[in-house]
Amino acid sequence: MKHKPGKKIKVNRIPERGFYDSETINKIIDEALYCHISFIQDGHPFIIPTIHARMNDHLVFHGAKASRLLEQISSGEEIAVSFTILDGLVLARSVFHHSMNYRSVVIFGKGKLIENKIEKLTALEAITNHILPGRWNDARKPNEKELNATSVVSVKIDEASAKIRSGPPKDEEEDYDLPVWAGVIPFSKKFEQPEEDLKLKSGILLPDYIDKLIKSKS
Amino acid sequence: MKHKPGKKIKVNRIPERGFYDSETINKIIDEALYCHISFIQDGHPFIIPTIHARMNDHLVFHGAKASRLLEQISSGEEIAVSFTILDGLVLARSVFHHSMNYRSVVIFGKGKLIENKIEKLTALEAITNHILPGRWNDARKPNEKELNATSVVSVKIDEASAKIRSGPPKDEEEDYDLPVWAGVIPFSKKFEQPEEDLKLKSGILLPDYIDKLIKSKS
């Protein structure tokens, strides 16, 4: 699916960095470990970082039933969500052409509370496994009391665009002769060796899916 | 300075994670490589990732004169800015108690265009050196044309709070006996070895300040 770039979502500055196809957009949403949600409350702009999962063309979020964010999202008012992955510092010869290599997505949508218990559990499973694939099946599932204390909302992606910069710096022709180091400093996220809980029962080995996460993301 | 936690900024959920002193807040702002700005335009919530620097109790941002973000910030309407540093995944025995270790800040403020040339250059220097200390003195400074194409705005931090979680998971008493691995997977940012621009003039060595960045942040 290709999102039609409306006025809100169109990448105006440096249009060749804009992408509107679902494949590009979904890949960035799925790779991002967390996102930032922007919303309006009492006429003020708010912003909150949170974790997410994508289920087809919907995003799901969870939180304490009493939280401002969840209350706001489930009200059905429009929200904007940003997913940003930094890939590197781009050092040009001139300050003006310095940049970052990044992959970012902004989506607009409206939220709806998930009331059905099965749908709620499915969304929580998606959120848990988004961060750490395999974790849901290993950990203790939410009981009735925990489920009741948790709100889960679903947001249909109404509009979306990605903005991507990659590659080396671009300098003014006359600057290539300057004695200034130029290039890219790649940036990566890295999971370190797990720190076992001091109260861990003896005999519990580190599960394979955690070992896999560390090896794949470092 | 201690920020007075107003209604917008107060950490209501799990209040022991809330901090309102400038020292804690400034350290997170200064360590974050980039931030997300939330603002309202034509009644819609918007969100844009960008880089920043802090100059005492002000934030400075820059961008193309024509950009939506800079136009909006310099209009003087309120914005909210979020700075988020992920420190680790917190794996509890129950799904419900899973969490992240993080340090995050949200500030509210109003922007003002910096018109004075010296102040503008000082802010651009702060932004450049925020990402890579020492870079400003090495690279070619902006000329008149580049300065004119760039807008720089200053935002006084009117309200701010930090939210921090650290340490091991906390489980329900009865869950400590479950055969589930629990602990923290630390997460760190990492700069990799720099990739020299293919057009780099021969004989230009990697500057010490870049070497220092890589060693300090990996």
Short mmCIF file of C-alpha atoms in Angstrom, two decimals:
data_model
loop_
_atom_site.label_atom_id
_atom_site.label_comp_id
_atom_site.label_asym_id
_atom_site.label_seq_id
_atom_site.Cartn_x
_atom_site.Cartn_y
_atom_site.Cartn_z
CA MET A 1 0.00 0.00 0.00
CA LYS A 2 1.18 3.47 -0.76
CA HIS A 3 0.12 6.27 1.55
CA LYS A 4 -1.08 9.33 -0.30
CA PRO A 5 1.06 12.18 1.00
CA GLY A 6 -1.40 14.75 2.36
CA LYS A 7 -0.34 18.24 3.35
CA LYS A 8 0.41 17.28 6.96
CA ILE A 9 2.68 14.41 6.07
CA LYS A 10 4.45 15.51 2.91
CA VAL A 11 8.22 15.90 3.14
CA ASN A 12 8.60 19.41 1.74
CA ARG A 13 12.21 20.12 2.57
CA ILE A 14 14.58 17.96 0.45
CA PRO A 15 11.68 15.94 -1.09
CA GLU A 16 13.99 13.13 -2.28
CA ARG A 17 14.30 12.08 1.36
CA GLY A 18 10.53 11.39 1.57
CA PHE A 19 9.02 7.91 1.22
CA TYR A 20 5.34 7.00 1.30
CA ASP A 21 5.22 3.23 0.71
CA SER A 22 4.10 0.90 3.50
CA GLU A 23 7.11 -1.40 3.15
CA THR A 24 9.62 1.34 3.93
CA ILE A 25 7.41 2.84 6.65
CA ASN A 26 6.60 -0.47 8.38
CA LYS A 27 10.25 -1.56 8.49
CA ILE A 28 11.19 1.56 10.42
CA ILE A 29 8.22 1.27 12.82
CA ASP A 30 9.10 -2.38 13.48
CA GLU A 31 12.80 -1.70 14.08
CA ALA A 32 12.26 1.26 16.43
CA LEU A 33 12.31 0.10 20.07
CA TYR A 34 10.12 2.98 21.18
CA CYS A 35 8.38 6.03 19.81
CA HIS A 36 7.15 9.48 20.84
CA ILE A 37 3.48 10.44 20.82
CA SER A 38 2.36 14.03 20.36
CA PHE A 39 -1.16 15.05 21.37
CA ILE A 40 -3.18 18.08 22.36
CA GLN A 41 -4.81 18.40 25.76
CA ASP A 42 -6.58 21.56 27.00
CA GLY A 43 -5.00 23.43 24.08
CA HIS A 44 -1.43 22.48 25.05
CA PRO A 45 0.93 20.29 23.00
CA PHE A 46 2.12 17.22 24.93
CA ILE A 47 4.74 14.62 24.12
CA ILE A 48 5.38 11.25 25.74
CA PRO A 49 7.83 8.44 24.87
CA THR A 50 6.34 4.97 24.92
CA ILE A 51 6.68 1.48 23.48
CA HIS A 52 4.51 0.20 20.67
CA ALA A 53 3.80 -2.63 18.29
CA ARG A 54 2.42 -2.62 14.76
CA MET A 55 -0.39 -4.99 13.85
CA ASN A 56 -0.92 -4.63 10.09
CA ASP A 57 -2.04 -1.01 9.53
CA HIS A 58 -2.66 -0.32 13.23
CA LEU A 59 -0.37 0.65 16.07
CA VAL A 60 -1.04 -0.58 19.59
CA PHE A 61 0.02 1.09 22.83
CA HIS A 62 -0.52 0.16 26.45
CA GLY A 63 -0.29 1.81 29.82
CA ALA A 64 -1.84 2.20 33.22
CA LYS A 65 -5.57 2.78 32.99
CA ALA A 66 -5.13 6.01 34.94
CA SER A 67 -2.40 7.48 32.72
CA ARG A 68 -2.81 10.78 30.87
CA LEU A 69 -1.45 9.29 27.65
CA LEU A 70 -3.83 6.37 27.49
CA GLU A 71 -6.80 8.50 28.49
CA GLN A 72 -5.94 10.91 25.69
CA ILE A 73 -5.30 8.34 22.98
CA SER A 74 -8.46 6.42 23.72
CA SER A 75 -10.51 9.63 23.52
CA GLY A 76 -10.30 9.37 19.72
CA GLU A 77 -8.59 12.73 19.26
CA GLU A 78 -5.88 12.84 16.64
CA ILE A 79 -2.33 11.97 17.65
CA ALA A 80 1.00 12.13 15.81
CA VAL A 81 3.64 9.46 16.43
CA SER A 82 7.31 9.64 15.55
CA PHE A 83 9.74 6.72 15.16
CA THR A 84 13.38 7.71 14.82
CA ILE A 85 16.45 5.57 14.22
CA LEU A 86 19.82 7.33 14.18
CA ASP A 87 22.35 5.71 11.84
CA GLY A 88 25.29 8.08 11.96
CA LEU A 89 26.82 11.53 12.17
CA VAL A 90 27.55 13.08 8.77
CA LEU A 91 30.58 15.34 8.98
CA ALA A 92 30.96 17.67 6.02
CA ARG A 93 33.79 20.11 5.43
CA SER A 94 31.45 23.04 6.11
CA VAL A 95 29.30 23.34 9.23
CA PHE A 96 26.32 24.12 6.97
CA HIS A 97 26.37 20.69 5.32
CA HIS A 98 26.69 18.68 8.52
CA SER A 99 23.84 16.23 8.90
CA MET A 100 22.72 12.95 10.41
CA ASN A 101 22.02 9.66 8.70
CA TYR A 102 18.65 8.51 10.01
CA ARG A 103 15.44 6.70 9.22
CA SER A 104 12.33 8.28 10.65
CA VAL A 105 8.57 7.92 10.31
CA VAL A 106 5.71 10.16 11.36
CA ILE A 107 2.15 8.86 11.39
CA PHE A 108 -1.19 10.48 12.15
CA GLY A 109 -4.14 8.54 13.51
CA LYS A 110 -6.94 8.32 16.02
CA GLY A 111 -7.10 5.89 18.90
CA LYS A 112 -9.71 3.46 20.13
CA LEU A 113 -9.74 1.57 23.41
CA ILE A 114 -9.51 -2.21 22.98
CA GLU A 115 -12.25 -3.64 25.21
CA ASN A 116 -12.37 -7.25 24.05
CA LYS A 117 -10.22 -9.44 26.32
CA ILE A 118 -8.78 -11.66 23.58
CA GLU A 119 -7.90 -8.64 21.41
CA LYS A 120 -6.34 -6.97 24.43
CA LEU A 121 -4.15 -9.99 25.18
CA THR A 122 -3.17 -10.27 21.51
CA ALA A 123 -2.08 -6.63 21.49
CA LEU A 124 -0.10 -7.05 24.73
CA GLU A 125 1.58 -10.10 23.22
CA ALA A 126 2.54 -8.02 20.16
CA ILE A 127 3.96 -5.23 22.35
CA THR A 128 5.96 -7.68 24.50
CA ASN A 129 7.34 -9.56 21.51
CA HIS A 130 8.08 -6.32 19.63
CA ILE A 131 10.73 -5.54 22.23
CA LEU A 132 11.91 -9.09 22.74
CA PRO A 133 10.60 -11.81 20.40
CA GLY A 134 9.78 -14.93 22.37
CA ARG A 135 9.31 -13.22 25.75
CA TRP A 136 5.50 -13.48 25.87
CA ASN A 137 5.52 -17.28 25.88
CA ASP A 138 8.14 -17.42 28.63
CA ALA A 139 6.85 -14.89 31.18
CA ARG A 140 3.74 -15.14 33.34
CA LYS A 141 0.74 -13.78 31.42
CA PRO A 142 -1.40 -10.98 32.88
CA ASN A 143 -4.11 -12.07 35.30
CA GLU A 144 -7.59 -10.47 35.52
CA LYS A 145 -6.50 -7.84 38.03
CA GLU A 146 -3.48 -6.83 35.93
CA LEU A 147 -5.55 -6.77 32.75
CA ASN A 148 -8.10 -4.50 34.41
CA ALA A 149 -5.38 -2.10 35.51
CA THR A 150 -4.01 -1.86 31.95
CA SER A 151 -5.46 0.07 29.04
CA VAL A 152 -4.61 -0.96 25.50
CA VAL A 153 -5.41 1.27 22.55
CA SER A 154 -5.31 0.71 18.84
CA VAL A 155 -4.56 3.51 16.39
CA LYS A 156 -5.26 3.09 12.69
CA ILE A 157 -2.46 4.63 10.63
CA ASP A 158 -4.38 7.26 8.64
CA GLU A 159 -1.41 9.08 7.14
CA ALA A 160 2.27 8.22 7.23
CA SER A 161 5.56 9.20 5.72
CA ALA A 162 9.18 8.20 6.15
CA LYS A 163 12.20 10.45 5.87
CA ILE A 164 15.56 8.86 5.28
CA ARG A 165 19.07 10.20 4.85
CA SER A 166 21.98 7.91 4.10
CA GLY A 167 25.42 8.08 2.56
CA PRO A 168 28.42 10.41 2.72
CA PRO A 169 28.44 14.18 3.21
CA LYS A 170 27.83 16.49 0.27
CA ASP A 171 29.96 19.60 0.23
CA GLU A 172 30.16 22.72 -1.90
CA GLU A 173 32.50 22.15 -4.86
CA GLU A 174 35.04 24.69 -3.63
CA ASP A 175 35.19 23.12 -0.13
CA TYR A 176 36.58 19.74 -1.21
CA ASP A 177 40.10 21.19 -1.06
CA LEU A 178 39.81 22.26 2.58
CA PRO A 179 42.04 20.42 5.08
CA VAL A 180 39.01 19.23 7.09
CA TRP A 181 38.30 15.57 7.87
CA ALA A 182 34.97 14.52 6.36
CA GLY A 183 32.99 11.31 6.47
CA VAL A 184 30.41 9.41 8.46
CA ILE A 185 30.58 8.16 12.04
CA PRO A 186 28.17 5.19 12.08
CA PHE A 187 25.94 4.90 15.11
CA SER A 188 24.44 1.68 16.32
CA LYS A 189 22.38 0.46 19.21
CA LYS A 190 23.92 -2.22 21.28
CA PHE A 191 22.59 -4.59 23.90
CA GLU A 192 25.20 -5.55 26.49
CA GLN A 193 25.53 -8.79 28.43
CA PRO A 194 22.36 -9.36 30.54
CA GLU A 195 22.52 -8.65 34.26
CA GLU A 196 20.80 -11.45 36.10
CA ASP A 197 18.37 -10.42 38.86
CA LEU A 198 20.03 -11.05 42.24
CA LYS A 199 16.91 -12.89 43.33
CA LEU A 200 16.91 -15.23 40.32
CA LYS A 201 16.22 -18.83 41.33
CA SER A 202 19.32 -20.93 40.82
CA GLY A 203 19.38 -23.18 37.79
CA ILE A 204 17.57 -20.82 35.40
CA LEU A 205 19.71 -20.40 32.31
CA LEU A 206 19.62 -17.40 29.99
CA PRO A 207 16.97 -18.27 27.37
CA ASP A 208 18.02 -18.65 23.73
CA TYR A 209 15.74 -15.82 22.57
CA ILE A 210 17.63 -13.35 24.79
CA ASP A 211 20.99 -14.61 23.57
CA LYS A 212 19.69 -14.19 20.02
CA LEU A 213 18.60 -10.59 20.70
CA ILE A 214 22.03 -9.67 22.04
CA LYS A 215 23.85 -11.25 19.12
CA SER A 216 21.54 -9.73 16.51
CA LYS A 217 21.60 -6.21 17.93
CA SER A 218 25.26 -5.70 18.83
CA MET B 1 17.31 25.73 40.29
CA LYS B 2 14.35 23.55 41.02
CA HIS B 3 11.48 23.62 38.55
CA LYS B 4 8.11 23.87 40.24
CA PRO B 5 6.11 20.91 38.97
CA GLY B 6 2.97 22.40 37.43
CA LYS B 7 0.02 20.28 36.36
CA LYS B 8 1.33 19.74 32.83
CA ILE B 9 4.73 18.51 33.91
CA LYS B 10 4.08 16.60 37.11
CA VAL B 11 4.89 12.89 37.04
CA ASN B 12 1.61 11.49 38.34
CA ARG B 13 2.09 7.81 37.66
CA ILE B 14 4.79 6.31 39.93
CA PRO B 15 5.74 9.72 41.40
CA GLU B 16 9.07 8.43 42.80
CA ARG B 17 10.33 8.38 39.21
CA GLY B 18 9.82 12.15 38.85
CA PHE B 19 12.66 14.69 39.25
CA TYR B 20 12.37 18.45 39.03
CA ASP B 21 15.89 19.76 39.75
CA SER B 22 17.87 21.46 36.98
CA GLU B 23 20.98 19.34 37.53
CA THR B 24 19.18 16.07 36.79
CA ILE B 25 17.20 17.60 33.93
CA ASN B 26 20.16 19.35 32.26
CA LYS B 27 22.35 16.24 32.35
CA ILE B 28 19.76 14.29 30.36
CA ILE B 29 19.22 17.13 27.85
CA ASP B 30 22.98 17.41 27.34
CA GLU B 31 23.51 13.69 26.88
CA ALA B 32 20.65 13.18 24.41
CA LEU B 33 21.91 13.38 20.83
CA TYR B 34 18.56 14.53 19.52
CA CYS B 35 15.06 15.28 20.73
CA HIS B 36 11.44 15.33 19.54
CA ILE B 37 9.39 18.52 19.36
CA SER B 38 5.61 18.49 19.66
CA PHE B 39 3.61 21.48 18.47
CA ILE B 40 0.14 22.43 17.29
CA GLN B 41 -0.52 23.77 13.80
CA ASP B 42 -4.00 24.42 12.39
CA GLY B 43 -5.44 22.43 15.30
CA HIS B 44 -3.39 19.30 14.54
CA PRO B 45 -0.66 17.82 16.75
CA PHE B 46 2.71 17.57 14.99
CA ILE B 47 5.96 15.92 15.98
CA ILE B 48 9.43 16.32 14.50
CA PRO B 49 12.80 14.89 15.56
CA THR B 50 15.65 17.38 15.56
CA ILE B 51 19.01 18.20 17.14
CA HIS B 52 19.44 20.74 19.89
CA ALA B 53 21.81 22.36 22.31
CA ARG B 54 21.21 23.79 25.77
CA MET B 55 22.53 27.24 26.64
CA ASN B 56 21.86 27.73 30.37
CA ASP B 57 18.06 27.69 30.76
CA HIS B 58 17.36 27.94 27.02
CA LEU B 59 17.29 25.37 24.25
CA VAL B 60 18.41 26.29 20.74
CA PHE B 61 17.30 24.67 17.50
CA HIS B 62 18.18 25.36 13.89
CA GLY B 63 16.82 24.51 10.49
CA ALA B 64 16.12 25.76 7.01
CA LYS B 65 14.40 29.13 7.06
CA ALA B 66 11.56 27.64 5.02
CA SER B 67 10.90 24.66 7.31
CA ARG B 68 7.56 24.07 9.03
CA LEU B 69 9.25 23.35 12.34
CA LEU B 70 11.29 26.53 12.49
CA GLU B 71 8.39 28.65 11.31
CA GLN B 72 6.24 27.16 14.06
CA ILE B 73 8.76 27.44 16.87
CA SER B 74 9.63 31.02 16.05
CA SER B 75 5.94 31.97 16.06
CA GLY B 76 6.09 31.98 19.87
CA GLU B 77 3.40 29.33 20.32
CA GLU B 78 4.02 26.80 23.05
CA ILE B 79 6.00 23.66 22.22
CA ALA B 80 6.80 20.51 24.20
CA VAL B 81 10.17 18.83 23.79
CA SER B 82 11.10 15.29 24.82
CA PHE B 83 14.60 13.91 25.40
CA THR B 84 14.79 10.16 25.89
CA ILE B 85 17.75 7.93 26.67
CA LEU B 86 17.12 4.20 26.81
CA ASP B 87 19.33 2.37 29.31
CA GLY B 88 17.99 -1.17 29.24
CA LEU B 89 15.20 -3.69 29.00
CA VAL B 90 13.81 -4.77 32.36
CA LEU B 91 12.61 -8.35 32.24
CA ALA B 92 10.38 -9.33 35.13
CA ARG B 93 8.93 -12.76 35.77
CA SER B 94 5.45 -11.48 34.88
CA VAL B 95 4.62 -9.63 31.66
CA PHE B 96 2.86 -6.97 33.76
CA HIS B 97 6.07 -5.90 35.52
CA HIS B 98 8.21 -5.67 32.40
CA SER B 99 9.68 -2.23 31.97
CA MET B 100 12.51 -0.20 30.52
CA ASN B 101 15.34 1.55 32.30
CA TYR B 102 15.45 5.07 30.88
CA ARG B 103 16.15 8.70 31.60
CA SER B 104 13.74 11.11 29.98
CA VAL B 105 12.91 14.80 30.15
CA VAL B 106 9.94 16.79 28.91
CA ILE B 107 10.07 20.58 28.77
CA PHE B 108 7.52 23.21 27.81
CA GLY B 109 8.51 26.58 26.38
CA LYS B 110 7.97 29.24 23.76
CA GLY B 111 10.36 30.04 20.93
CA LYS B 112 11.91 33.25 19.69
CA LEU B 113 13.84 33.76 16.48
CA ILE B 114 17.48 34.72 17.05
CA GLU B 115 18.10 37.68 14.74
CA ASN B 116 21.44 38.98 16.01
CA LYS B 117 24.27 37.54 13.91
CA ILE B 118 26.71 36.96 16.77
CA GLU B 119 24.03 35.26 18.89
CA LYS B 120 23.04 33.15 15.89
CA LEU B 121 26.63 31.99 15.34
CA THR B 122 27.04 31.27 19.06
CA ALA B 123 23.90 29.09 19.01
CA LEU B 124 25.06 27.24 15.87
CA GLU B 125 28.42 26.64 17.55
CA ALA B 126 26.61 25.18 20.58
CA ILE B 127 24.49 22.89 18.37
CA THR B 128 27.53 21.69 16.39
CA ASN B 129 29.61 21.06 19.49
CA HIS B 130 26.69 19.41 21.29
CA ILE B 131 26.87 16.57 18.79
CA LEU B 132 30.65 16.53 18.44
CA PRO B 133 32.71 18.68 20.81
CA GLY B 134 35.52 20.38 18.89
CA ARG B 135 33.89 20.18 15.47
CA TRP B 136 32.97 23.87 15.18
CA ASN B 137 36.58 25.06 15.30
CA ASP B 138 37.66 22.53 12.67
CA ALA B 139 34.96 22.88 9.99
CA ARG B 140 34.34 25.85 7.69
CA LYS B 141 32.05 28.33 9.44
CA PRO B 142 28.77 29.45 7.80
CA ASN B 143 29.07 32.30 5.29
CA GLU B 144 26.49 35.10 4.87
CA LYS B 145 24.44 33.15 2.34
CA GLU B 146 24.30 30.03 4.52
CA LEU B 147 23.48 32.07 7.61
CA ASN B 148 20.61 33.74 5.77
CA ALA B 149 19.21 30.36 4.70
CA THR B 150 19.26 29.13 8.31
CA SER B 151 16.83 29.98 11.09
CA VAL B 152 17.92 29.60 14.69
CA VAL B 153 15.43 29.76 17.54
CA SER B 154 15.83 29.97 21.26
CA VAL B 155 13.28 28.44 23.65
CA LYS B 156 13.31 29.37 27.32
CA ILE B 157 12.62 26.31 29.46
CA ASP B 158 9.44 27.37 31.28
CA GLU B 159 8.55 24.02 32.85
CA ALA B 160 10.52 20.80 32.95
CA SER B 161 10.54 17.40 34.58
CA ALA B 162 12.63 14.28 34.33
CA LYS B 163 11.43 10.72 34.66
CA ILE B 164 13.96 8.03 35.47
CA ARG B 165 13.76 4.31 36.02
CA SER B 166 16.79 2.27 36.95
CA GLY B 167 17.63 -0.99 38.63
CA PRO B 168 16.35 -4.56 38.54
CA PRO B 169 12.78 -5.77 37.92
CA LYS B 170 10.27 -5.83 40.75
CA ASP B 171 7.97 -8.80 40.80
CA GLU B 172 4.98 -9.89 42.85
CA GLU B 173 6.14 -11.83 45.91
CA GLU B 174 4.55 -15.08 44.72
CA ASP B 175 6.25 -14.85 41.29
CA TYR B 176 9.84 -15.09 42.53
CA ASP B 177 9.56 -18.88 42.49
CA LEU B 178 8.61 -19.05 38.81
CA PRO B 179 11.16 -20.68 36.48
CA VAL B 180 11.44 -17.51 34.37
CA TRP B 181 14.74 -15.72 33.67
CA ALA B 182 14.63 -12.18 35.06
CA GLY B 183 17.08 -9.30 34.96
CA VAL B 184 18.16 -6.32 32.93
CA ILE B 185 19.56 -6.22 29.40
CA PRO B 186 21.63 -3.01 29.35
CA PHE B 187 21.36 -0.91 26.20
CA SER B 188 24.01 1.49 25.06
CA LYS B 189 24.66 3.73 22.14
CA LYS B 190 27.78 3.04 20.22
CA PHE B 191 29.73 4.95 17.62
CA GLU B 192 31.56 2.70 15.17
CA GLN B 193 34.83 3.33 13.34
CA PRO B 194 34.48 6.44 11.13
CA GLU B 195 34.03 5.95 7.40
CA GLU B 196 36.25 8.41 5.58
CA ASP B 197 34.64 10.30 2.68
CA LEU B 198 35.90 8.81 -0.61
CA LYS B 199 36.71 12.33 -1.77
CA LEU B 200 38.81 13.14 1.30
CA LYS B 201 42.06 14.89 0.40
CA SER B 202 44.99 12.61 1.10
CA GLY B 203 47.02 13.34 4.20
CA ILE B 204 44.11 14.40 6.42
CA LEU B 205 44.23 12.35 9.60
CA LEU B 206 41.25 11.57 11.82
CA PRO B 207 41.13 14.44 14.32
CA ASP B 208 41.67 13.68 18.01
CA TYR B 209 38.21 15.00 18.99
CA ILE B 210 36.54 12.36 16.78
CA ASP B 211 38.73 9.61 18.19
CA LYS B 212 37.77 10.83 21.66
CA LEU B 213 34.04 10.71 20.83
CA ILE B 214 34.29 7.12 19.62
CA LYS B 215 36.23 5.98 22.65
CA SER B 216 33.94 7.79 25.10
CA LYS B 217 30.68 6.59 23.59
CA SER B 218 31.36 2.93 22.82
#
